[in-house]
PDB file of C-alpha atoms in Angstrom:
ATOM      1  CA  MET A   1       7.728  21.510   1.871  1.00 45.00           C
ATOM      2  CA  LYS A   2       8.692  20.818   5.611  1.00 45.00           C
ATOM      3  CA  GLN A   3       8.497  24.507   6.312  1.00 49.00           C
ATOM      4  CA  GLU A   4       5.198  24.109   5.267  1.00 52.00           C
ATOM      5  CA  ARG A   5       3.943  21.288   7.304  1.00 51.00           C
ATOM      6  CA  ARG A   6       5.471  22.426  10.371  1.00 52.00           C
ATOM      7  CA  LEU A   7       2.984  25.408  10.155  1.00 60.00           C
ATOM      8  CA  VAL A   8       0.307  23.607   9.501  1.00 69.00           C
ATOM      9  CA  LYS A   9      -2.037  22.060  12.538  1.00 82.00           C
ATOM     10  CA  VAL A  10      -5.021  20.446  11.546  1.00 84.00           C
ATOM     11  CA  SER A  11      -8.145  20.779  14.082  1.00 92.00           C
ATOM     12  CA  LYS A  12     -11.225  19.094  14.729  1.00 92.00           C
ATOM     13  CA  GLU A  13     -13.055  21.839  12.673  1.00 94.00           C
ATOM     14  CA  HIS A  14     -10.726  21.309   9.938  1.00 94.00           C
ATOM     15  CA  ASN A  15     -11.451  17.831   9.836  1.00 93.00           C
ATOM     16  CA  GLU A  16     -15.452  18.352  10.045  1.00 95.00           C
ATOM     17  CA  GLU A  17     -15.337  20.850   7.253  1.00 96.00           C
ATOM     18  CA  ALA A  18     -13.347  18.577   4.606  1.00 95.00           C
ATOM     19  CA  GLN A  19     -15.594  15.791   5.548  1.00 97.00           C
ATOM     20  CA  LYS A  20     -18.452  18.066   4.376  1.00 97.00           C
ATOM     21  CA  LEU A  21     -16.547  19.529   1.683  1.00 97.00           C
ATOM     22  CA  LEU A  22     -16.071  15.637   0.169  1.00 97.00           C
ATOM     23  CA  GLY A  23     -19.889  14.821   0.830  1.00 97.00           C
ATOM     24  CA  LEU A  24     -21.354  17.827  -1.239  1.00 97.00           C
ATOM     25  CA  MET A  25     -18.969  17.248  -3.777  1.00 96.00           C
ATOM     26  CA  GLY A  26     -20.195  13.374  -3.694  1.00 96.00           C
ATOM     27  CA  ILE A  27     -16.503  11.863  -3.190  1.00 94.00           C
ATOM     28  CA  PRO A  28     -16.435   9.125  -0.598  1.00 96.00           C
ATOM     29  CA  TYR A  29     -14.123   9.021   2.419  1.00 96.00           C
ATOM     30  CA  ILE A  30     -13.189   6.813   5.281  1.00 96.00           C
ATOM     31  CA  ILE A  31     -12.469   7.813   9.004  1.00 96.00           C
ATOM     32  CA  ALA A  32      -9.896   6.029   9.600  1.00 96.00           C
ATOM     33  CA  PRO A  33      -9.616   4.308  13.226  1.00 96.00           C
ATOM     34  CA  THR A  34      -6.146   5.280  14.171  1.00 94.00           C
ATOM     35  CA  GLU A  35      -3.464   6.255  11.382  1.00 94.00           C
ATOM     36  CA  ALA A  36      -4.886   7.830   8.184  1.00 95.00           C
ATOM     37  CA  GLU A  37      -1.873   6.272   5.997  1.00 96.00           C
ATOM     38  CA  ALA A  38      -2.398   2.481   7.752  1.00 97.00           C
ATOM     39  CA  GLN A  39      -5.924   3.018   6.506  1.00 98.00           C
ATOM     40  CA  CYS A  40      -4.878   3.826   2.774  1.00 97.00           C
ATOM     41  CA  ALA A  41      -2.190   1.330   2.303  1.00 98.00           C
ATOM     42  CA  GLU A  42      -5.287  -1.456   4.031  1.00 98.00           C
ATOM     43  CA  LEU A  43      -7.241   0.064   0.630  1.00 98.00           C
ATOM     44  CA  ALA A  44      -4.817   0.091  -2.052  1.00 97.00           C
ATOM     45  CA  LYS A  45      -3.561  -3.640  -0.830  1.00 97.00           C
ATOM     46  CA  LYS A  46      -7.342  -4.335  -0.966  1.00 97.00           C
ATOM     47  CA  GLY A  47      -7.725  -2.948  -4.233  1.00 96.00           C
ATOM     48  CA  LYS A  48     -10.116  -0.714  -3.351  1.00 96.00           C
ATOM     49  CA  VAL A  49      -8.024   2.164  -4.834  1.00 95.00           C
ATOM     50  CA  TYR A  50      -4.725   2.136  -6.684  1.00 95.00           C
ATOM     51  CA  ALA A  51      -1.883   3.785  -4.382  1.00 96.00           C
ATOM     52  CA  ALA A  52      -1.868   5.442  -0.722  1.00 97.00           C
ATOM     53  CA  ALA A  53      -0.884   8.927  -1.634  1.00 95.00           C
ATOM     54  CA  SER A  54       0.973  11.095   1.450  1.00 94.00           C
ATOM     55  CA  GLU A  55       4.268  13.005   1.883  1.00 91.00           C
ATOM     56  CA  ASP A  56       5.167  10.624   4.434  1.00 91.00           C
ATOM     57  CA  MET A  57       7.521   8.120   3.436  1.00 90.00           C
ATOM     58  CA  ASP A  58       6.271   5.857   6.781  1.00 91.00           C
ATOM     59  CA  THR A  59       3.676   4.646   4.804  1.00 95.00           C
ATOM     60  CA  LEU A  60       6.001   2.002   2.533  1.00 96.00           C
ATOM     61  CA  CYS A  61       5.927   0.515   6.263  1.00 97.00           C
ATOM     62  CA  TYR A  62       2.281  -0.333   5.887  1.00 97.00           C
ATOM     63  CA  ARG A  63       2.984  -2.057   3.079  1.00 96.00           C
ATOM     64  CA  THR A  64       0.978  -0.111   0.322  1.00 97.00           C
ATOM     65  CA  PRO A  65       1.340  -1.473  -3.135  1.00 97.00           C
ATOM     66  CA  PHE A  66       2.232   1.930  -3.987  1.00 97.00           C
ATOM     67  CA  LEU A  67       2.919   5.209  -2.905  1.00 97.00           C
ATOM     68  CA  LEU A  68       2.837   8.458  -4.643  1.00 95.00           C
ATOM     69  CA  ARG A  69       4.444  11.870  -3.389  1.00 93.00           C
ATOM     70  CA  HIS A  70       3.756  14.911  -4.574  1.00 88.00           C
ATOM     71  CA  LEU A  71       0.484  14.569  -5.641  1.00 84.00           C
ATOM     72  CA  THR A  72      -1.128  17.665  -4.274  1.00 78.00           C
ATOM     73  CA  PHE A  73       1.635  20.380  -5.460  1.00 74.00           C
ATOM     74  CA  SER A  74       3.179  19.274  -8.710  1.00 55.00           C
ATOM     75  CA  GLU A  75       1.455  20.870 -11.115  1.00 64.00           C
ATOM     76  CA  ALA A  76       1.684  23.849  -9.300  1.00 65.00           C
ATOM     77  CA  LYS A  77       5.550  23.730  -9.020  1.00 72.00           C
ATOM     78  CA  LYS A  78       5.866  21.786 -12.465  1.00 73.00           C
ATOM     79  CA  GLU A  79       7.271  18.687 -10.886  1.00 78.00           C
ATOM     80  CA  PRO A  80       6.346  15.277 -11.445  1.00 85.00           C
ATOM     81  CA  ILE A  81       4.486  12.733  -9.026  1.00 88.00           C
ATOM     82  CA  HIS A  82       6.778  10.278  -7.862  1.00 91.00           C
ATOM     83  CA  GLU A  83       5.187   7.072  -7.565  1.00 94.00           C
ATOM     84  CA  ILE A  84       7.129   4.128  -5.660  1.00 96.00           C
ATOM     85  CA  ASP A  85       6.792   0.464  -5.870  1.00 97.00           C
ATOM     86  CA  THR A  86       7.033  -0.842  -2.291  1.00 97.00           C
ATOM     87  CA  GLU A  87       8.029  -4.538  -3.577  1.00 97.00           C
ATOM     88  CA  LEU A  88      10.474  -2.709  -5.963  1.00 96.00           C
ATOM     89  CA  VAL A  89      11.856  -1.316  -2.800  1.00 96.00           C
ATOM     90  CA  LEU A  90      12.056  -4.526  -0.912  1.00 97.00           C
ATOM     91  CA  ARG A  91      14.016  -6.522  -3.967  1.00 96.00           C
ATOM     92  CA  GLY A  92      16.185  -3.746  -4.543  1.00 96.00           C
ATOM     93  CA  LEU A  93      17.357  -2.849  -0.977  1.00 96.00           C
ATOM     94  CA  ASP A  94      17.247  -7.486  -0.579  1.00 96.00           C
ATOM     95  CA  LEU A  95      15.000  -6.925   2.450  1.00 97.00           C
ATOM     96  CA  THR A  96      12.283  -8.535   4.117  1.00 98.00           C
ATOM     97  CA  ILE A  97       9.354  -6.177   5.087  1.00 97.00           C
ATOM     98  CA  GLU A  98      10.196  -6.510   8.591  1.00 98.00           C
ATOM     99  CA  GLN A  99      13.637  -5.836   8.122  1.00 98.00           C
ATOM    100  CA  PHE A 100      12.446  -2.738   6.090  1.00 98.00           C
ATOM    101  CA  VAL A 101      10.484  -1.597   8.831  1.00 98.00           C
ATOM    102  CA  ASP A 102      13.444  -1.912  11.422  1.00 97.00           C
ATOM    103  CA  LEU A 103      15.397   0.328   9.062  1.00 97.00           C
ATOM    104  CA  CYS A 104      12.837   3.046   9.347  1.00 95.00           C
ATOM    105  CA  ILE A 105      12.707   3.147  12.903  1.00 95.00           C
ATOM    106  CA  MET A 106      16.565   3.170  13.016  1.00 94.00           C
ATOM    107  CA  LEU A 107      16.524   6.189  10.724  1.00 91.00           C
ATOM    108  CA  GLY A 108      13.642   8.074  12.697  1.00 88.00           C
ATOM    109  CA  CYS A 109       9.872   7.478  12.276  1.00 89.00           C
ATOM    110  CA  ASP A 110       6.840   9.253  14.057  1.00 85.00           C
ATOM    111  CA  TYR A 111       6.898   7.016  16.656  1.00 88.00           C
ATOM    112  CA  CYS A 112      10.465   6.842  18.132  1.00 90.00           C
ATOM    113  CA  GLU A 113      13.851   8.270  17.875  1.00 90.00           C
ATOM    114  CA  SER A 114      16.617   7.105  15.643  1.00 91.00           C
ATOM    115  CA  ILE A 115      20.047   5.786  16.210  1.00 91.00           C
ATOM    116  CA  ARG A 116      22.241   8.681  17.258  1.00 91.00           C
ATOM    117  CA  GLY A 117      24.863   8.899  14.941  1.00 92.00           C
ATOM    118  CA  VAL A 118      23.751   6.271  12.422  1.00 94.00           C
ATOM    119  CA  GLY A 119      22.722   7.463   8.989  1.00 94.00           C
ATOM    120  CA  PRO A 120      21.052   5.726   5.902  1.00 95.00           C
ATOM    121  CA  VAL A 121      23.839   3.897   5.043  1.00 95.00           C
ATOM    122  CA  THR A 122      25.445   2.698   8.129  1.00 95.00           C
ATOM    123  CA  ALA A 123      21.889   1.695   9.083  1.00 96.00           C
ATOM    124  CA  LEU A 124      21.290  -0.405   5.639  1.00 97.00           C
ATOM    125  CA  LYS A 125      24.456  -2.236   6.576  1.00 96.00           C
ATOM    126  CA  LEU A 126      23.871  -2.939   9.622  1.00 97.00           C
ATOM    127  CA  ILE A 127      20.244  -4.319   8.998  1.00 97.00           C
ATOM    128  CA  LYS A 128      21.351  -6.537   5.968  1.00 97.00           C
ATOM    129  CA  THR A 129      24.395  -7.725   8.604  1.00 97.00           C
ATOM    130  CA  HIS A 130      22.665  -8.680  11.626  1.00 97.00           C
ATOM    131  CA  GLY A 131      18.945  -8.705  10.484  1.00 97.00           C
ATOM    132  CA  SER A 132      16.608  -6.796  13.066  1.00 97.00           C
ATOM    133  CA  ILE A 133      17.063  -4.152  15.555  1.00 97.00           C
ATOM    134  CA  GLU A 134      17.190  -6.777  18.934  1.00 97.00           C
ATOM    135  CA  LYS A 135      20.794  -7.910  16.919  1.00 97.00           C
ATOM    136  CA  ILE A 136      22.100  -4.578  16.491  1.00 96.00           C
ATOM    137  CA  VAL A 137      21.566  -3.284  19.395  1.00 95.00           C
ATOM    138  CA  GLU A 138      23.580  -6.337  20.774  1.00 94.00           C
ATOM    139  CA  PHE A 139      25.910  -5.907  18.757  1.00 94.00           C
ATOM    140  CA  ILE A 140      26.544  -2.219  19.357  1.00 92.00           C
ATOM    141  CA  GLU A 141      25.934  -2.284  23.587  1.00 91.00           C
ATOM    142  CA  SER A 142      28.645  -5.507  23.412  1.00 90.00           C
ATOM    143  CA  GLY A 143      31.136  -3.178  22.349  1.00 86.00           C
ATOM    144  CA  GLU A 144      31.829  -4.982  19.089  1.00 85.00           C
ATOM    145  CA  SER A 145      31.618  -2.011  16.924  1.00 82.00           C
ATOM    146  CA  ASN A 146      34.161  -0.470  18.461  1.00 79.00           C
ATOM    147  CA  ASN A 147      31.926   3.143  17.373  1.00 80.00           C
ATOM    148  CA  THR A 148      31.515   5.498  20.684  1.00 81.00           C
ATOM    149  CA  LYS A 149      29.055   8.360  18.264  1.00 86.00           C
ATOM    150  CA  TRP A 150      26.280   5.753  17.949  1.00 92.00           C
ATOM    151  CA  LYS A 151      23.877   6.271  20.980  1.00 91.00           C
ATOM    152  CA  ILE A 152      20.786   4.003  21.544  1.00 92.00           C
ATOM    153  CA  PRO A 153      18.007   6.159  23.105  1.00 92.00           C
ATOM    154  CA  GLU A 154      17.267   5.108  26.725  1.00 91.00           C
ATOM    155  CA  ASP A 155      13.598   3.168  26.663  1.00 92.00           C
ATOM    156  CA  TRP A 156      13.681   3.150  23.380  1.00 94.00           C
ATOM    157  CA  PRO A 157      10.297   1.606  22.328  1.00 95.00           C
ATOM    158  CA  TYR A 158      11.290   0.086  18.783  1.00 96.00           C
ATOM    159  CA  LYS A 159       9.239  -2.883  19.273  1.00 96.00           C
ATOM    160  CA  GLN A 160       5.926  -1.088  20.006  1.00 96.00           C
ATOM    161  CA  ALA A 161       6.865   1.104  17.106  1.00 96.00           C
ATOM    162  CA  ARG A 162       7.344  -1.960  14.599  1.00 97.00           C
ATOM    163  CA  MET A 163       3.812  -3.961  15.730  1.00 96.00           C
ATOM    164  CA  LEU A 164       1.942  -0.850  15.095  1.00 96.00           C
ATOM    165  CA  PHE A 165       3.326  -0.719  11.386  1.00 97.00           C
ATOM    166  CA  LEU A 166       2.975  -4.301  11.199  1.00 97.00           C
ATOM    167  CA  ASP A 167      -0.557  -4.453  12.515  1.00 96.00           C
ATOM    168  CA  PRO A 168      -2.170  -1.270  12.507  1.00 96.00           C
ATOM    169  CA  GLU A 169      -5.515  -1.062  13.453  1.00 96.00           C
ATOM    170  CA  VAL A 170      -7.475  -0.411  10.421  1.00 97.00           C
ATOM    171  CA  ILE A 171     -11.397  -0.865   8.982  1.00 98.00           C
ATOM    172  CA  ASP A 172     -10.848  -4.085   6.561  1.00 98.00           C
ATOM    173  CA  GLY A 173     -10.557  -3.032   3.052  1.00 97.00           C
ATOM    174  CA  ASN A 174     -13.063  -5.937   1.682  1.00 96.00           C
ATOM    175  CA  GLU A 175     -15.606  -4.648   4.261  1.00 96.00           C
ATOM    176  CA  ILE A 176     -15.474  -0.846   2.347  1.00 96.00           C
ATOM    177  CA  ASN A 177     -17.428  -0.094  -0.877  1.00 95.00           C
ATOM    178  CA  LEU A 178     -16.310   3.530  -1.920  1.00 94.00           C
ATOM    179  CA  LYS A 179     -18.937   4.776  -4.256  1.00 92.00           C
ATOM    180  CA  TRP A 180     -18.787   8.470  -6.071  1.00 92.00           C
ATOM    181  CA  SER A 181     -21.829  10.668  -6.661  1.00 93.00           C
ATOM    182  CA  PRO A 182     -22.522  13.781  -8.252  1.00 93.00           C
ATOM    183  CA  PRO A 183     -21.654  16.665  -6.634  1.00 95.00           C
ATOM    184  CA  LYS A 184     -24.491  18.829  -4.920  1.00 96.00           C
ATOM    185  CA  GLU A 185     -23.887  21.977  -6.725  1.00 96.00           C
ATOM    186  CA  LYS A 186     -26.112  24.210  -4.830  1.00 96.00           C
ATOM    187  CA  GLU A 187     -25.077  23.200  -1.922  1.00 97.00           C
ATOM    188  CA  LEU A 188     -21.157  23.338  -2.821  1.00 96.00           C
ATOM    189  CA  ILE A 189     -21.971  26.828  -4.335  1.00 96.00           C
ATOM    190  CA  GLU A 190     -23.768  28.315  -0.967  1.00 96.00           C
ATOM    191  CA  TYR A 191     -21.104  26.686   1.314  1.00 96.00           C
ATOM    192  CA  LEU A 192     -17.638  27.295  -0.476  1.00 96.00           C
ATOM    193  CA  CYS A 193     -19.239  31.175  -1.533  1.00 96.00           C
ATOM    194  CA  ASP A 194     -21.682  32.095   0.846  1.00 94.00           C
ATOM    195  CA  ASP A 195     -20.208  31.124   4.163  1.00 94.00           C
ATOM    196  CA  LYS A 196     -16.513  30.468   3.182  1.00 93.00           C
ATOM    197  CA  LYS A 197     -16.076  33.481   0.589  1.00 93.00           C
ATOM    198  CA  PHE A 198     -14.497  31.751  -2.383  1.00 94.00           C
ATOM    199  CA  SER A 199     -14.714  32.997  -6.058  1.00 94.00           C
ATOM    200  CA  GLU A 200     -18.144  31.901  -7.191  1.00 93.00           C
ATOM    201  CA  GLU A 201     -16.240  31.506 -10.887  1.00 95.00           C
ATOM    202  CA  ARG A 202     -13.845  29.249  -9.389  1.00 94.00           C
ATOM    203  CA  VAL A 203     -16.237  27.154  -7.407  1.00 94.00           C
ATOM    204  CA  LYS A 204     -18.746  26.800 -10.673  1.00 94.00           C
ATOM    205  CA  SER A 205     -15.481  26.447 -12.789  1.00 93.00           C
ATOM    206  CA  GLY A 206     -14.024  23.282  -9.886  1.00 93.00           C
ATOM    207  CA  ILE A 207     -17.852  21.633 -10.465  1.00 94.00           C
ATOM    208  CA  SER A 208     -17.507  21.545 -13.688  1.00 94.00           C
ATOM    209  CA  ARG A 209     -14.179  19.814 -13.926  1.00 91.00           C
ATOM    210  CA  LEU A 210     -15.515  17.448 -11.049  1.00 91.00           C
ATOM    211  CA  LYS A 211     -18.484  16.491 -13.418  1.00 90.00           C
ATOM    212  CA  LYS A 212     -16.394  15.915 -16.402  1.00 87.00           C
ATOM    213  CA  GLY A 213     -14.183  14.193 -14.329  1.00 84.00           C
ATOM    214  CA  LEU A 214     -16.481  11.185 -13.350  1.00 84.00           C
ATOM    215  CA  LYS A 215     -18.191  11.504 -16.394  1.00 80.00           C
ATOM    216  CA  SER A 216     -14.938  10.092 -17.588  1.00 73.00           C
ATOM    217  CA  GLY A 217     -13.515   8.201 -15.149  1.00 62.00           C
ATOM    218  CA  ILE A 218     -11.053  10.488 -13.836  1.00 48.00           C
ATOM    219  CA  GLN A 219     -10.528  11.709 -10.106  1.00 48.00           C
ATOM    220  CA  GLY A 220      -9.986  14.920  -9.701  1.00 44.00           C
ATOM    221  CA  ARG A 221      -7.097  16.326  -7.596  1.00 43.00           C
ATOM    222  CA  LEU A 222      -7.531  17.177  -4.000  1.00 42.00           C
ATOM    223  CA  ASP A 223      -5.307  19.692  -1.994  1.00 38.00           C
ATOM    224  CA  GLY A 224      -4.029  17.610   1.238  1.00 34.00           C
ATOM    225  CA  PHE A 225      -3.877  18.270   4.832  1.00 29.00           C
ATOM    226  CA  PHE A 226      -0.889  18.050   6.868  1.00 30.00           C
ATOM    227  CA  GLN A 227      -0.079  17.006  10.106  1.00 32.00           C
ATOM    228  CA  VAL A 228       3.393  18.285  12.290  1.00 34.00           C
ATOM    229  CA  VAL A 229       5.395  15.295  12.536  1.00 36.00           C
ATOM    230  CA  PRO A 230       6.622  14.836  16.011  1.00 41.00           C
ATOM    231  CA  LYS A 231      10.583  16.040  16.451  1.00 44.00           C
ATOM    232  CA  THR A 232      10.749  16.205  20.776  1.00 58.00           C
ATOM    233  CA  LYS A 233      11.290  12.695  22.238  1.00 59.00           C
ATOM    234  CA  GLU A 234       7.992  13.647  24.538  1.00 64.00           C
ATOM    235  CA  GLN A 235       6.231  14.259  21.101  1.00 59.00           C
ATOM    236  CA  LEU A 236       7.379  10.712  19.789  1.00 61.00           C
ATOM    237  CA  ALA A 237       6.476   8.846  22.966  1.00 65.00           C
ATOM    238  CA  ALA A 238       3.179  10.527  22.892  1.00 66.00           C
ATOM    239  CA  ALA A 239       2.003   9.744  19.420  1.00 65.00           C
ATOM    240  CA  ALA A 240       2.832   5.978  20.241  1.00 68.00           C
ATOM    241  CA  LYS A 241       1.291   5.856  22.831  1.00 68.00           C
ATOM    242  CA  ARG A 242      -1.935   7.569  21.820  1.00 68.00           C
ATOM    243  CA  ALA A 243      -1.791   5.042  18.545  1.00 69.00           C
ATOM    244  CA  GLN A 244      -1.392   2.154  20.887  1.00 69.00           C
ATOM    245  CA  GLU A 245      -4.481   3.181  22.965  1.00 71.00           C
ATOM    246  CA  ASN A 246      -6.585   4.097  19.800  1.00 68.00           C
ATOM    247  CA  LYS A 247      -5.814   0.540  18.826  1.00 65.00           C
ATOM    248  CA  LYS A 248      -6.334  -1.367  22.359  1.00 70.00           C
ATOM    249  CA  LEU A 249      -9.894   0.885  22.907  1.00 69.00           C
ATOM    250  CA  ASN A 250     -10.933   0.224  19.151  1.00 64.00           C
ATOM    251  CA  LYS A 251     -10.483  -3.599  19.999  1.00 64.00           C
ATOM    252  CA  ASN A 252     -12.344  -3.370  23.313  1.00 64.00           C
ATOM    253  CA  LYS A 253     -15.179  -1.655  21.170  1.00 59.00           C
ATOM    254  CA  ASN A 254     -15.313  -4.362  18.976  1.00 57.00           C
ATOM    255  CA  LYS A 255     -15.796  -7.228  21.842  1.00 56.00           C
ATOM    256  CA  VAL A 256     -18.691  -5.187  23.250  1.00 52.00           C
ATOM    257  CA  THR A 257     -20.175  -4.871  20.198  1.00 50.00           C
ATOM    258  CA  LYS A 258     -19.568  -8.678  19.084  1.00 52.00           C
ATOM    259  CA  GLY A 259     -21.086 -10.049  22.739  1.00 53.00           C
ATOM    260  CA  ARG A 260     -24.213  -7.559  22.157  1.00 52.00           C
ATOM    261  CA  ARG A 261     -25.028  -9.717  18.950  1.00 51.00           C
TER     262      ARG A 261
END
């Protein structure tokens, strides 16, 4: 799975094609202002959907009630879909959501590096003992840890990463109405078969399954797109910077919109 994600790069064209396909299928979608996982978690928290589906465990940091993993390839690989209950995770670890976010940041996330030399077991012990990254950094830098292998990244932006998880830029789930509609059969066949050269037999079979699912209230499975997870320090910093800039830009847009009313 990691190798597959590294090979896939999602372009603007891919996004536009996905949106067009969803529209023709009658499946509602939302363009998230920043992180898709954060918006999915917001929809789940507001009861608009049952769960957020993602391979990215960072999704738990946005406190989705439930996270579904392996949704898009479980059938092909004969593997069960994994459902993770965030509240059970927090209770099982005996952590607050803030402490859990700090734990995930310590182990490495999309926005910043991890503390070198600190694995999952040690990170959990440190969080339980000290309660926050600030206290852990203080403990390590004081020399009390007596562990020279632990290395805190230089100019570590853990506070910014924490806020991106705890206060993400999302569209309020209460303002969103997800409405399914019948698939546009003719347009779907033209787009997928004539333009994209898919098998007409398979497309018609898929349309039939989609219509059957709509009648019975069962949503069909969708193949997902995956982004490459930033690995270098520069890429991590760029990801965090983009998220912060997008959040600031959206807040400024909201201010302008309110001022014009």
